[in-house]
Amino acid sequence: MSKKKQVKPEWFDGVVYYKGTTVQNPFSGESCKLTALELSIYDFIIGANMFLEKAFENDLIGSNGVQRYEVNAYGRRISQLEFQKGQKGKTLRLTIDTEVQKLVNKLLKDKAGSICVMDIYTGDIIAMYSSPSYDPNKFLFGISNDDWALIRNNPLKPLINKTLSGLYSPGSTIKPIVALSALENKVIDTKFKVKCTGKMELYGQTFHCWKEKGHGWVSLKNAMKQSCDTYFYEVARLLGVDRLNITAEKFGLGKKVLGDYFDNEKKGLFPNTKWKKNNLGKGWVLGETLITGIGQGYIQTTPLQLCMMTAQIANGGFAVKPKIIVDSNPISYEDAKQSMESGLLFDTDSEELLDKKLFKNKKNIKIVQEAMFSSTNERFGTSYKSRIDDPKYQFAGKTGTAQVKRITEEERELDLDISLIPYKQRDHAWFIAFGPYKNPRYAVSILVEHGGSGSSTAAPIAKKLFKFIIDRHELREKTRKKNYIIYWKINYQNIEKK
């Protein structure tokens, strides 16, 4: 007999709203239920107007039973005229690993931000968490004024689902896509070098590199490793924003990732010259191309988009279809990988093989993967301190530090410690990664709002996260294969009956 265990409400923030929703965790030997509280239903409609409850409302509610009786003048029942048995609502099975979800909750404690973990081949979302959380059960029977004031006035904004609805400049996490686009369009090669002196002058305007004295002559690999802004200014200038936009959209930027499930998901923005003309009525200027090349300016992304982008770089440059609900028609990891390597992807919805190759030359994907590896695992890499030497857990990544305001010359000269900068003016800290590097399976995106440097705040979180994800890999695969076998047995029996 399977055991029932309760899961704390805050673990599933950003995935489900009312934590009375029945959710089964497919990755543990136990059957999970979120809480003992029942869903708050008004006129038989679940109160949540977003999250998974809305998308699967009819399945979760089931149907009501009906009993009609003939009564006498005293209201006593004489006979039953009608009886219809109600149907219990279905159990929603998620791809989320409860134990990983619990860990990311702990890693983001007392921080505002987001963590996403995705299987780079099957598209299964292993974890998706927005911090800080709050207890939504307080809304079930009417929240008190005091509790509502605490949630509403919290400066860390718990009501915003940062994973899906938070729009942020990606900072240097966009550099792998900039590099890939330039390689694909034959604007640069691995021998192309730029001299970084700490800044770049263009039409009387100065564009600074984060390293005041510069990096000297840098190639693609060293520029990615040390996150040299000057190198990517020049690459973006040569490439142009329109060609960069095409590559970025191929890899999922500027589009919804789980729009079928979440109405509150934002699609973000990856600008081009046409967008600015149509929306702002102005022509594009070259300086805007430069700052787009380092993930600033008009560009807006969600943490989930960056996780998907990283997954598609990690799997060799193939489109992946992210999902958060366990398929009734699952595809095995082996089949997913084989179909990608053959240049095709199996779509479980249409049950067709689709051409989902996102690259022109596979070597270019490998160059970007190696550059990301150097950023984490070689000296002078921006995330070198967060590396794991053990090949079992070794990962490749890219840090990002996204400005939330323009830095004045005075502020640049002062170079204040983050603790002396007002919270709302601190940079956002980013880190994207995939691992294990030799045989990648998972992609991760980490955001800490106003966390300062990505290398000192976000990257160390990935070190703890990858160890745990990979240690639980065998259990997830065992469960996945079990589900896969069950599906095909049922399918085979149905065919036999016919």
Steps between C-alpha positions, in 0.01 A plus 500: 500500500640838405555761768358850501720791593440869516702759315543853631301759299798727428689224314263523203478878474467602137371158394166458676300766683269339755711241672199280560540383139577129479838458335680172468880500500613247238861493621464355850382163613230672701174652386504873577215730589556870556285565806194365675310823430232478234481735203294810550220473247250774426212393275709193424780704343848488652599843625846511341492703180842390383757223560423136422161498674347717230637298208383171652194628686251255348726201562572597861139575600335190356119502495229543763266224612123550467219359718131594450222388733123519510390651831167542674345815646717462810822486296556130568650290225258255342705361211820566308441629149857535376851408604820593321830413658758780493846443361811576698744748348812363336845503658742733324844345454786748464850460364620698805732311734374590847839451664674731253217751538553486876872567459455805273258639757778474756767643267293812435398555861477872587575589136285619212559298188440185301650159429408276204628151422419325171580166334677607180363209293148423621416858602379389843514785750661353811470815712340839451499730800430868561620661823388622745189294555192547713235267635211514250278303738448830681284606206268200524243648735593867473839644594530740794597863440824453694607193302409668171700812593806288580487325163413809295763724661782246498787666304598157358162487317373147577186552287706514178582163347857590406558181301216564257401864536824667605665687213872570538801607297699176462839671529795287393295178493404610147863478382482130398219588255688807372808282439295227332320747272829657392650157427191384311501815285878468440565840654774357723693179552700361791809697387321836504646727771415837650721724712322599820630819663214522749271703275386557145437841341225540242376833361604686812340249737698273732404138551678352801624149565446375854881476543626859517853428374379261231574139407753564221473291185226239538361223280148358524596243762680749724230762451235254615717376785568848636170648377673780309240762404723674244533179297124456484444868420710450189343166409150649534604799285622274221201264529215751524192473717274354229712190445547464876122519545445208260737272693361607839141426397604159366623416850177611667558862600208737446249211511291330769637168623200353687226727367251213473510450876555846648305807391729725703815402308669790322663459160769760560670692221798459273510823296591569140490807276143434385374466859637840602358673194155347547478545877703810577484678165878547494788356302746257652842639593828310504561556870184301576646205310810511720312489829265230367816293443564494876137443600398856585272756335154404375550124536277333761505132593344266757704248703309216332598626153868507595474146637349383170765689302773327703336159456502539121865597497581205727317236294696588189277770354161330472158636591352349814137521606487585872224340702390493861227234479595131472399388151245227448713428194857525637815494293805326641829686544665262254239566232513875556879510473511273196238703315693821571828354381330394177386860456139432599291543814203288603195714578287313753194709414493438125693171529714613207872544446575867440817667373616700799865570423579854617850532354668518161831348608518263798861605567377843603289352781804307622713818499246677721472200735878492541512875564238461775703214646807722518299770676433261789792257499809698397700759693379859463152372411226708661347194670829314563453512879172311465642216289477130586805298396329161522391412141180348641380846608707731278297769325548781248341837550488873445462773760302817451480830686209707371485870574165639616601864447755699304829534688628857522868592469501593869360159600750327274790681670367430850460126425298450817466166677157345436404539867528878463272515196121535558327164444291612200810636323708183526561289190313174444717187530464229231646160429414249227661156478472144372646173622651254541726646234620173339149361470263792562146439615385805696488876446466754777422871523546689826396858571552694822329838479732784604757237596792688348756288317391178330836341579480560874125457560335280234780263392566356851133395513552291185783308665268375775214444259682286240630255758150435626337482154753249372489289817124460445538432127481118526177513700341732244608276212369189674160665544500635144572156354228348718246753369620437145454121532154539659388723212609258231348201682164678512537601136586144396200356691266745327640396160454131590135560596435663163 
